[in-house]
mmCIF file of C-alpha atoms in Angstrom:
data_model
loop_
_atom_site.group_PDB
_atom_site.id
_atom_site.type_symbol
_atom_site.label_atom_id
_atom_site.label_comp_id
_atom_site.label_asym_id
_atom_site.label_seq_id
_atom_site.Cartn_x
_atom_site.Cartn_y
_atom_site.Cartn_z
ATOM 1 C CA MET A 289 -0.564 5.157 11.726
ATOM 2 C CA LEU A 290 -0.139 3.642 15.172
ATOM 3 C CA ILE A 291 2.020 4.725 18.087
ATOM 4 C CA ASP A 292 1.594 2.146 20.836
ATOM 5 C CA GLY A 293 -1.845 1.269 19.520
ATOM 6 C CA ILE A 294 -3.051 4.880 19.148
ATOM 7 C CA SER A 295 -3.703 6.338 15.677
ATOM 8 C CA ARG A 296 -1.608 9.445 14.956
ATOM 9 C CA GLN A 297 -0.842 11.861 12.121
ATOM 10 C CA SER A 298 2.363 13.807 11.538
ATOM 11 C CA ILE A 299 0.368 17.047 11.231
ATOM 12 C CA GLU A 300 -3.116 17.807 12.528
ATOM 13 C CA SER A 301 -5.358 20.844 12.206
ATOM 14 C CA ASN A 302 -8.691 21.775 13.744
ATOM 15 C CA ASP A 303 -11.545 24.212 13.193
ATOM 16 C CA ASN A 304 -9.937 26.738 15.539
ATOM 17 C CA TYR A 305 -7.107 27.333 13.061
ATOM 18 C CA LYS A 306 -4.650 25.379 15.168
ATOM 19 C CA VAL A 307 -1.903 23.329 13.514
ATOM 20 C CA LYS A 308 -0.011 20.718 15.508
ATOM 21 C CA ILE A 309 3.106 18.847 14.371
ATOM 22 C CA ILE A 310 5.573 16.343 15.791
ATOM 23 C CA ASP A 311 9.061 17.738 16.331
ATOM 24 C CA GLN A 312 10.862 15.025 14.383
ATOM 25 C CA THR A 313 14.312 16.256 15.391
ATOM 26 C CA LEU A 314 13.680 14.809 18.868
ATOM 27 C CA LEU A 315 12.662 11.353 17.668
ATOM 28 C CA PRO A 316 13.144 8.555 18.566
ATOM 29 C CA HIS A 317 14.082 9.673 22.066
ATOM 30 C CA GLU A 318 11.199 12.054 22.740
ATOM 31 C CA LEU A 319 7.719 12.382 21.234
ATOM 32 C CA LYS A 320 6.911 16.083 21.419
ATOM 33 C CA TYR A 321 4.052 17.953 19.764
ATOM 34 C CA ILE A 322 4.442 21.588 18.761
ATOM 35 C CA THR A 323 1.673 24.029 17.842
ATOM 36 C CA LEU A 324 2.421 26.278 14.873
ATOM 37 C CA ASN A 325 0.979 29.743 15.503
ATOM 38 C CA SER A 326 2.542 31.933 12.839
ATOM 39 C CA PHE A 327 4.135 32.160 9.420
ATOM 40 C CA SER A 328 7.603 32.253 10.982
ATOM 41 C CA ASP A 329 6.789 29.106 12.981
ATOM 42 C CA CYS A 330 6.010 27.241 9.753
ATOM 43 C CA CYS A 331 9.186 28.453 8.045
ATOM 44 C CA LYS A 332 11.285 27.376 11.015
ATOM 45 C CA ALA A 333 9.533 23.999 11.195
ATOM 46 C CA ILE A 334 10.447 23.275 7.565
ATOM 47 C CA LYS A 335 13.936 24.800 7.541
ATOM 48 C CA ASP A 336 15.016 23.175 10.808
ATOM 49 C CA MET A 337 13.399 19.870 9.812
ATOM 50 C CA TRP A 338 10.868 19.614 12.622
ATOM 51 C CA VAL A 339 8.864 18.383 9.652
ATOM 52 C CA ARG A 340 10.421 16.750 6.585
ATOM 53 C CA GLY A 341 9.424 14.598 3.641
ATOM 54 C CA ALA A 342 8.089 16.103 0.418
ATOM 55 C CA PRO A 343 4.325 15.601 1.020
ATOM 56 C CA LEU A 344 4.454 16.829 4.633
ATOM 57 C CA ILE A 345 6.523 19.860 3.654
ATOM 58 C CA GLY A 346 3.872 20.759 1.070
ATOM 59 C CA VAL A 347 1.073 20.587 3.639
ATOM 60 C CA THR A 348 3.033 22.525 6.270
ATOM 61 C CA ALA A 349 3.967 25.236 3.762
ATOM 62 C CA SER A 350 0.296 25.583 2.813
ATOM 63 C CA TYR A 351 -0.582 26.287 6.428
ATOM 64 C CA GLY A 352 2.339 28.713 6.447
ATOM 65 C CA MET A 353 0.696 30.655 3.632
ATOM 66 C CA PHE A 354 -2.525 30.727 5.668
ATOM 67 C CA PHE A 355 -0.707 32.338 8.590
ATOM 68 C CA ALA A 356 0.962 34.808 6.211
ATOM 69 C CA ALA A 357 -2.454 35.822 4.856
ATOM 70 C CA TYR A 358 -3.920 35.999 8.362
ATOM 71 C CA GLU A 359 -1.082 38.266 9.501
ATOM 72 C CA ASN A 360 -1.036 40.472 6.401
ATOM 73 C CA PRO A 361 -3.156 39.580 3.326
ATOM 74 C CA SER A 362 -1.537 42.125 0.999
ATOM 75 C CA LYS A 363 -0.306 40.838 -2.340
ATOM 76 C CA ARG A 364 3.207 42.049 -1.587
ATOM 77 C CA ASN A 365 3.372 40.179 1.713
ATOM 78 C CA LEU A 366 2.017 36.963 0.227
ATOM 79 C CA ASN A 367 4.505 37.098 -2.633
ATOM 80 C CA GLU A 368 7.303 37.537 -0.091
ATOM 81 C CA ALA A 369 5.912 34.654 1.962
ATOM 82 C CA PHE A 370 5.902 32.496 -1.177
ATOM 83 C CA LYS A 371 9.596 33.227 -1.799
ATOM 84 C CA LYS A 372 10.604 32.613 1.817
ATOM 85 C CA LEU A 373 8.815 29.276 1.960
ATOM 86 C CA ILE A 374 10.295 28.134 -1.363
ATOM 87 C CA ALA A 375 13.768 28.910 0.000
ATOM 88 C CA THR A 376 13.315 26.756 3.116
ATOM 89 C CA ARG A 377 13.769 23.447 1.225
ATOM 90 C CA PRO A 378 14.387 24.123 -2.498
ATOM 91 C CA THR A 379 14.702 20.507 -3.703
ATOM 92 C CA ALA A 380 11.264 19.143 -2.726
ATOM 93 C CA VAL A 381 8.790 19.829 -5.535
ATOM 94 C CA ASP A 382 5.622 19.324 -3.435
ATOM 95 C CA LEU A 383 6.451 22.568 -1.658
ATOM 96 C CA LYS A 384 6.527 24.566 -4.878
ATOM 97 C CA TRP A 385 3.485 22.746 -6.280
ATOM 98 C CA ALA A 386 1.337 23.591 -3.254
ATOM 99 C CA LEU A 387 2.419 27.223 -3.066
ATOM 100 C CA GLU A 388 1.917 27.864 -6.781
ATOM 101 C CA ASN A 389 -1.598 26.475 -6.523
ATOM 102 C CA ILE A 390 -2.317 28.759 -3.576
ATOM 103 C CA ILE A 391 -1.106 31.831 -5.475
ATOM 104 C CA LYS A 392 -3.415 30.932 -8.367
ATOM 105 C CA LEU A 393 -6.303 30.325 -5.972
ATOM 106 C CA ILE A 394 -6.141 33.752 -4.311
ATOM 107 C CA GLU A 395 -5.037 35.790 -7.322
ATOM 108 C CA ASN A 396 -8.413 37.483 -7.827
ATOM 109 C CA ALA A 397 -9.940 36.811 -4.419
ATOM 110 C CA PRO A 398 -11.124 39.640 -2.134
ATOM 111 C CA THR A 399 -8.461 40.491 0.427
ATOM 112 C CA LYS A 400 -10.596 39.543 3.424
ATOM 113 C CA GLU A 401 -11.290 36.072 1.984
ATOM 114 C CA LYS A 402 -7.712 35.052 1.205
ATOM 115 C CA ALA A 403 -6.848 33.527 4.573
ATOM 116 C CA ASP A 404 -9.969 31.350 4.668
ATOM 117 C CA LEU A 405 -9.412 30.200 1.082
ATOM 118 C CA ILE A 406 -5.864 29.165 1.905
ATOM 119 C CA TRP A 407 -6.943 27.384 5.093
ATOM 120 C CA ASP A 408 -9.513 25.392 3.139
ATOM 121 C CA PHE A 409 -6.854 24.493 0.552
ATOM 122 C CA ALA A 410 -4.371 23.380 3.218
ATOM 123 C CA SER A 411 -6.862 21.285 5.186
ATOM 124 C CA LYS A 412 -8.085 19.675 1.960
ATOM 125 C CA LEU A 413 -4.488 18.932 0.948
ATOM 126 C CA GLU A 414 -3.921 17.323 4.352
ATOM 127 C CA LYS A 415 -6.870 14.963 3.814
ATOM 128 C CA GLU A 416 -5.986 14.282 0.172
ATOM 129 C CA SER A 417 -2.436 13.330 1.152
ATOM 130 C CA ILE A 418 -3.799 10.583 3.391
ATOM 131 C CA GLU A 419 -6.017 9.270 0.592
ATOM 132 C CA GLN A 420 -3.192 9.406 -1.964
ATOM 133 C CA CYS A 421 -0.783 7.537 0.282
ATOM 134 C CA SER A 422 -3.407 4.903 1.031
ATOM 135 C CA ARG A 423 -3.837 4.306 -2.704
ATOM 136 C CA ILE A 424 -0.059 4.111 -3.139
ATOM 137 C CA GLY A 425 -0.142 1.459 -0.440
ATOM 138 C CA ASP A 426 -2.819 -0.520 -2.263
ATOM 139 C CA TYR A 427 -0.893 -0.517 -5.546
ATOM 140 C CA GLY A 428 2.359 -1.318 -3.783
ATOM 141 C CA LEU A 429 0.722 -4.179 -1.899
ATOM 142 C CA GLU A 430 -0.003 -5.852 -5.240
ATOM 143 C CA ILE A 431 3.709 -5.672 -6.056
ATOM 144 C CA ILE A 432 4.749 -7.067 -2.673
ATOM 145 C CA GLU A 433 2.319 -9.966 -3.064
ATOM 146 C CA SER A 434 3.754 -10.724 -6.504
ATOM 147 C CA HIS A 435 7.234 -11.133 -4.992
ATOM 148 C CA ILE A 436 6.264 -13.540 -2.198
ATOM 149 C CA LYS A 437 7.834 -16.969 -2.724
ATOM 150 C CA ASN A 438 6.565 -20.137 -1.018
ATOM 151 C CA ASP A 439 5.002 -18.200 1.880
ATOM 152 C CA LYS A 440 8.459 -17.101 3.002
ATOM 153 C CA THR A 441 9.286 -13.805 4.678
ATOM 154 C CA ILE A 442 9.644 -11.029 2.109
ATOM 155 C CA ASN A 443 12.639 -8.805 2.789
ATOM 156 C CA ILE A 444 12.365 -5.186 1.671
ATOM 157 C CA LEU A 445 15.134 -2.586 1.824
ATOM 158 C CA THR A 446 14.245 1.087 2.212
ATOM 159 C CA HIS A 447 16.293 4.272 2.469
ATOM 160 C CA CYS A 448 15.704 7.396 4.560
ATOM 161 C CA ASN A 449 12.142 7.898 5.845
ATOM 162 C CA ALA A 450 9.203 7.786 3.462
ATOM 163 C CA GLY A 451 6.635 6.659 5.996
ATOM 164 C CA TRP A 452 3.763 8.444 7.690
ATOM 165 C CA LEU A 453 6.199 10.817 9.393
ATOM 166 C CA ALA A 454 7.174 12.106 5.937
ATOM 167 C CA CYS A 455 3.588 12.539 4.801
ATOM 168 C CA VAL A 456 0.448 12.966 6.911
ATOM 169 C CA ASP A 457 -0.402 9.296 7.309
ATOM 170 C CA TRP A 458 0.534 5.942 5.689
ATOM 171 C CA GLY A 459 3.584 7.328 3.860
ATOM 172 C CA THR A 460 4.777 6.567 0.333
ATOM 173 C CA ALA A 461 7.476 3.864 0.394
ATOM 174 C CA LEU A 462 6.216 2.443 3.684
ATOM 175 C CA ALA A 463 2.504 2.502 2.790
ATOM 176 C CA PRO A 464 2.694 -0.819 0.868
ATOM 177 C CA ILE A 465 4.599 -2.320 3.802
ATOM 178 C CA TYR A 466 1.952 -1.229 6.299
ATOM 179 C CA LYS A 467 -0.769 -2.595 4.021
ATOM 180 C CA ALA A 468 1.097 -5.906 3.760
ATOM 181 C CA TYR A 469 1.602 -6.113 7.519
ATOM 182 C CA ASN A 470 -2.050 -5.285 8.198
ATOM 183 C CA LYS A 471 -3.026 -8.085 5.804
ATOM 184 C CA GLY A 472 -0.936 -10.604 7.730
ATOM 185 C CA ILE A 473 1.929 -10.910 5.244
ATOM 186 C CA ASP A 474 5.261 -11.859 6.823
ATOM 187 C CA VAL A 475 7.299 -8.796 5.900
ATOM 188 C CA HIS A 476 10.720 -7.731 7.169
ATOM 189 C CA VAL A 477 12.327 -4.371 6.421
ATOM 190 C CA TRP A 478 16.032 -3.589 6.153
ATOM 191 C CA VAL A 479 16.296 0.040 7.299
ATOM 192 C CA ASP A 480 19.259 2.108 6.079
ATOM 193 C CA GLU A 481 20.468 4.391 8.862
ATOM 194 C CA THR A 482 20.681 7.234 6.274
ATOM 195 C CA ARG A 483 23.540 9.405 7.419
ATOM 196 C CA PRO A 484 24.147 12.165 8.168
ATOM 197 C CA ARG A 485 20.788 12.991 9.794
ATOM 198 C CA SER A 486 19.967 9.303 10.339
ATOM 199 C CA GLN A 487 16.321 9.499 9.287
ATOM 200 C CA GLY A 488 16.270 5.740 8.847
ATOM 201 C CA ALA A 489 17.625 5.033 12.313
ATOM 202 C CA ALA A 490 15.706 7.783 14.087
ATOM 203 C CA LEU A 491 12.413 7.766 12.183
ATOM 204 C CA THR A 492 11.832 4.735 9.949
ATOM 205 C CA ALA A 493 12.921 2.113 12.474
ATOM 206 C CA TRP A 494 10.916 3.944 15.144
ATOM 207 C CA GLU A 495 7.651 4.210 13.229
ATOM 208 C CA LEU A 496 7.834 0.653 11.861
ATOM 209 C CA SER A 497 8.506 -0.703 15.343
ATOM 210 C CA LYS A 498 5.694 1.328 16.896
ATOM 211 C CA HIS A 499 3.288 -0.168 14.353
ATOM 212 C CA GLY A 500 4.633 -3.679 14.956
ATOM 213 C CA VAL A 501 6.451 -4.217 11.644
ATOM 214 C CA ASN A 502 9.558 -6.421 11.870
ATOM 215 C CA ASN A 503 12.654 -4.429 10.888
ATOM 216 C CA THR A 504 16.433 -4.402 11.220
ATOM 217 C CA LEU A 505 18.629 -1.304 11.165
ATOM 218 C CA ILE A 506 21.738 -1.457 8.960
ATOM 219 C CA VAL A 507 24.590 0.927 8.233
ATOM 220 C CA ASP A 508 24.317 2.654 4.868
ATOM 221 C CA ASN A 509 27.185 0.671 3.349
ATOM 222 C CA ALA A 510 25.661 -2.742 4.144
ATOM 223 C CA GLY A 511 22.918 -2.675 1.508
ATOM 224 C CA GLY A 512 25.073 -3.925 -1.350
ATOM 225 C CA HIS A 513 26.393 -6.812 0.729
ATOM 226 C CA LEU A 514 22.862 -7.874 1.681
ATOM 227 C CA MET A 515 21.704 -7.761 -1.939
ATOM 228 C CA GLN A 516 24.746 -9.702 -3.103
ATOM 229 C CA ASN A 517 23.947 -12.440 -0.584
ATOM 230 C CA SER A 518 20.243 -12.792 -1.465
ATOM 231 C CA LYS A 519 19.001 -11.093 1.703
ATOM 232 C CA VAL A 520 16.873 -8.519 -0.153
ATOM 233 C CA ASP A 521 13.839 -9.361 -2.310
ATOM 234 C CA MET A 522 13.009 -5.815 -3.371
ATOM 235 C CA CYS A 523 13.723 -2.154 -2.614
ATOM 236 C CA ILE A 524 11.130 0.575 -2.112
ATOM 237 C CA VAL A 525 12.120 4.215 -1.625
ATOM 238 C CA GLY A 526 10.338 7.551 -1.771
ATOM 239 C CA SER A 527 11.053 10.641 -3.842
ATOM 240 C CA ASP A 528 11.428 14.369 -3.273
ATOM 241 C CA ARG A 529 11.203 15.174 -6.974
ATOM 242 C CA THR A 530 10.760 12.943 -10.010
ATOM 243 C CA THR A 531 11.120 14.307 -13.529
ATOM 244 C CA SER A 532 8.709 13.747 -16.392
ATOM 245 C CA SER A 533 11.180 11.206 -17.809
ATOM 246 C CA GLY A 534 11.422 9.198 -14.581
ATOM 247 C CA ASP A 535 14.679 10.411 -13.028
ATOM 248 C CA VAL A 536 14.284 10.287 -9.243
ATOM 249 C CA CYS A 537 15.717 12.835 -6.838
ATOM 250 C CA ASN A 538 15.699 11.453 -3.321
ATOM 251 C CA LYS A 539 17.758 11.432 -0.128
ATOM 252 C CA ILE A 540 21.506 11.183 -0.648
ATOM 253 C CA GLY A 541 22.526 7.535 -0.968
ATOM 254 C CA THR A 542 19.488 6.433 -2.977
ATOM 255 C CA TYR A 543 21.505 6.335 -6.204
ATOM 256 C CA MET A 544 24.059 3.936 -4.677
ATOM 257 C CA LYS A 545 21.286 1.571 -3.543
ATOM 258 C CA ALA A 546 19.747 1.647 -7.014
ATOM 259 C CA LEU A 547 23.110 0.721 -8.553
ATOM 260 C CA CYS A 548 23.499 -2.193 -6.135
ATOM 261 C CA ALA A 549 19.971 -3.387 -6.871
ATOM 262 C CA TYR A 550 20.567 -3.168 -10.620
ATOM 263 C CA ASP A 551 23.822 -5.134 -10.376
ATOM 264 C CA ASN A 552 22.101 -7.886 -8.369
ATOM 265 C CA ASN A 553 18.901 -8.017 -10.436
ATOM 266 C CA ILE A 554 16.753 -6.848 -7.529
ATOM 267 C CA PRO A 555 13.640 -4.779 -8.318
ATOM 268 C CA PHE A 556 13.953 -1.133 -7.290
ATOM 269 C CA TYR A 557 10.631 0.680 -6.850
ATOM 270 C CA VAL A 558 9.926 4.344 -6.147
ATOM 271 C CA ALA A 559 6.681 5.326 -4.407
ATOM 272 C CA LEU A 560 5.323 8.850 -4.806
ATOM 273 C CA PRO A 561 2.146 10.921 -5.237
ATOM 274 C CA GLU A 562 1.427 12.822 -8.449
ATOM 275 C CA SER A 563 2.414 16.116 -6.772
ATOM 276 C CA THR A 564 6.030 14.906 -6.521
ATOM 277 C CA ILE A 565 6.351 14.634 -10.309
ATOM 278 C CA ASP A 566 7.836 17.739 -11.906
ATOM 279 C CA PHE A 567 6.174 17.641 -15.315
ATOM 280 C CA ASN A 568 8.169 20.708 -16.418
ATOM 281 C CA LEU A 569 11.527 19.005 -15.937
ATOM 282 C CA THR A 570 12.691 16.284 -18.320
ATOM 283 C CA SER A 571 16.142 15.458 -16.935
ATOM 284 C CA GLY A 572 17.139 15.233 -13.296
ATOM 285 C CA VAL A 573 20.893 14.675 -13.440
ATOM 286 C CA ASN A 574 22.637 18.068 -13.078
ATOM 287 C CA LYS A 575 19.302 19.872 -13.553
ATOM 288 C CA ILE A 576 17.712 19.696 -10.095
ATOM 289 C CA GLU A 577 18.961 22.110 -7.450
ATOM 290 C CA ILE A 578 20.518 19.932 -4.756
ATOM 291 C CA GLU A 579 20.229 21.369 -1.271
ATOM 292 C CA GLU A 580 23.583 21.861 0.458
ATOM 293 C CA ARG A 581 23.231 21.330 4.174
ATOM 294 C CA ALA A 582 25.448 22.327 7.096
ATOM 295 C CA GLN A 583 28.862 20.713 7.570
ATOM 296 C CA GLU A 584 27.979 20.124 11.224
ATOM 297 C CA GLU A 585 25.441 17.468 10.213
ATOM 298 C CA VAL A 586 28.397 15.344 9.078
ATOM 299 C CA THR A 587 30.891 16.177 11.804
ATOM 300 C CA LEU A 588 28.445 15.795 14.703
ATOM 301 C CA VAL A 589 26.227 12.903 15.775
ATOM 302 C CA ARG A 590 23.128 13.315 17.903
ATOM 303 C CA GLY A 591 21.885 10.960 20.583
ATOM 304 C CA ILE A 592 21.282 10.292 24.248
ATOM 305 C CA ASN A 593 24.237 10.905 26.575
ATOM 306 C CA GLU A 594 25.059 9.173 29.863
ATOM 307 C CA LEU A 595 22.779 11.630 31.689
ATOM 308 C CA GLY A 596 19.812 10.662 29.544
ATOM 309 C CA LYS A 597 19.819 13.995 27.702
ATOM 310 C CA ILE A 598 19.816 14.551 23.930
ATOM 311 C CA SER A 599 23.189 15.974 22.931
ATOM 312 C CA ASN A 600 25.596 16.355 20.013
ATOM 313 C CA VAL A 601 29.000 14.657 19.916
ATOM 314 C CA LYS A 602 31.881 15.758 17.691
ATOM 315 C CA ILE A 603 33.326 12.844 15.683
ATOM 316 C CA THR A 604 36.026 14.699 13.706
ATOM 317 C CA PRO A 605 38.894 17.081 14.486
ATOM 318 C CA ASN A 606 37.887 20.733 14.279
ATOM 319 C CA PHE A 607 40.004 21.304 11.159
ATOM 320 C CA VAL A 608 38.181 18.653 9.068
ATOM 321 C CA LYS A 609 35.937 19.998 6.315
ATOM 322 C CA SER A 610 32.872 18.158 5.024
ATOM 323 C CA HIS A 611 30.622 18.240 1.977
ATOM 324 C CA ASN A 612 26.946 17.594 2.670
ATOM 325 C CA PRO A 613 24.572 17.390 -0.325
ATOM 326 C CA GLY A 614 21.100 16.464 0.876
ATOM 327 C CA PHE A 615 19.962 14.569 -2.218
ATOM 328 C CA ASP A 616 21.111 12.666 -5.288
ATOM 329 C CA VAL A 617 19.466 11.688 -8.566
ATOM 330 C CA THR A 618 18.796 8.108 -9.649
ATOM 331 C CA PRO A 619 18.515 7.805 -13.458
ATOM 332 C CA ALA A 620 15.248 6.329 -14.708
ATOM 333 C CA ARG A 621 17.052 3.331 -16.228
ATOM 334 C CA LEU A 622 17.758 2.032 -12.699
ATOM 335 C CA VAL A 623 14.123 2.276 -11.548
ATOM 336 C CA THR A 624 11.960 -0.826 -12.054
ATOM 337 C CA LYS A 625 8.591 0.925 -11.698
ATOM 338 C CA LEU A 626 6.989 3.990 -10.153
ATOM 339 C CA ILE A 627 4.219 3.305 -7.624
ATOM 340 C CA THR A 628 1.855 6.283 -7.604
ATOM 341 C CA ASP A 629 -1.591 7.178 -6.315
ATOM 342 C CA LYS A 630 -2.872 6.776 -9.883
ATOM 343 C CA GLY A 631 -1.324 3.362 -10.499
ATOM 344 C CA ILE A 632 1.965 1.717 -11.439
ATOM 345 C CA CYS A 633 4.012 2.789 -14.446
ATOM 346 C CA ARG A 634 7.426 2.545 -16.040
ATOM 347 C CA ALA A 635 9.916 5.240 -15.055
ATOM 348 C CA SER A 636 9.900 6.787 -18.510
ATOM 349 C CA ARG A 637 8.386 9.719 -20.360
ATOM 350 C CA ASP A 638 5.860 7.464 -22.099
ATOM 351 C CA GLY A 639 5.017 5.542 -18.941
ATOM 352 C CA ILE A 640 4.355 8.690 -16.924
ATOM 353 C CA ARG A 641 2.465 10.419 -19.731
ATOM 354 C CA LYS A 642 0.116 7.469 -20.248
ATOM 355 C CA LEU A 643 -0.686 7.219 -16.532
ATOM 356 C CA PHE A 644 -1.199 10.944 -15.964
ATOM 357 C CA LYS A 645 -2.617 12.041 -19.306
#
């Protein structure tokens, strides 16, 4: 998408086996590109959230497997690399999906060919992610157009960041919004700040603004009030893992927004590529491993200080403990429809099976 009129991707590779990413932990205050040169670089990028978002994690992990094979193509090393990458962000299913496909791909390949095979897989996945997200945008655009009333502004609420920064380009939840904006539709986005890491404030508001999309940042607890007072026409969020029955695991706080939408009869859509669907898992509640993140993410806030430097500020006494689950699960009954790269379907076992049969 666009940054000040220039087209960018969240991850870029070239024929010289170079992989470049945006360090998203510095946004929105600094736009810094980092070159990944090793397996350990890729692990750190995922674990420390230089990159985040299920599709982007899958692509980055694939390049990580390339570096692992380039450094040591033995079966033992690649199996260890697989385990280490899985452990970096255990909730996102795209990561596991990509790595399992790589293991199958190189299972019987000559040792000297493994690295090149993995590179080809990763670069293809990078391109396919863009195409998938563009199709999600096209299907989601149809839904947005169906909700427009009397040529008025359509107000969409989103949670966390499921834009191009979370994918390679376009995004999932934001792809329909970009398509609508590019078509000239008057769209306005309510952006949840998404504590504790503030992906909405730091990333979603930033990327929407850079592209020119009208948006307003809100605190996480304001969504219900806005819905109750007819300020929201629809909600669109992304997903880190969706079960075969339509339960949606996404950034913590998604479940609360779905409940508010349900209570106020507001459509709640989830946008995701096929790779985010875990066809081997039927129920999400209490079945998906929920990543527990550091207490410091809750007790510290990050921003620009009076000297213009990025710094952390303590907002609690030192003796205060915190609990920091990274994700929650929204039951399928609260989801209006799933918007995928293959089309739109009900968030149910039958709906998903018919679309992806």
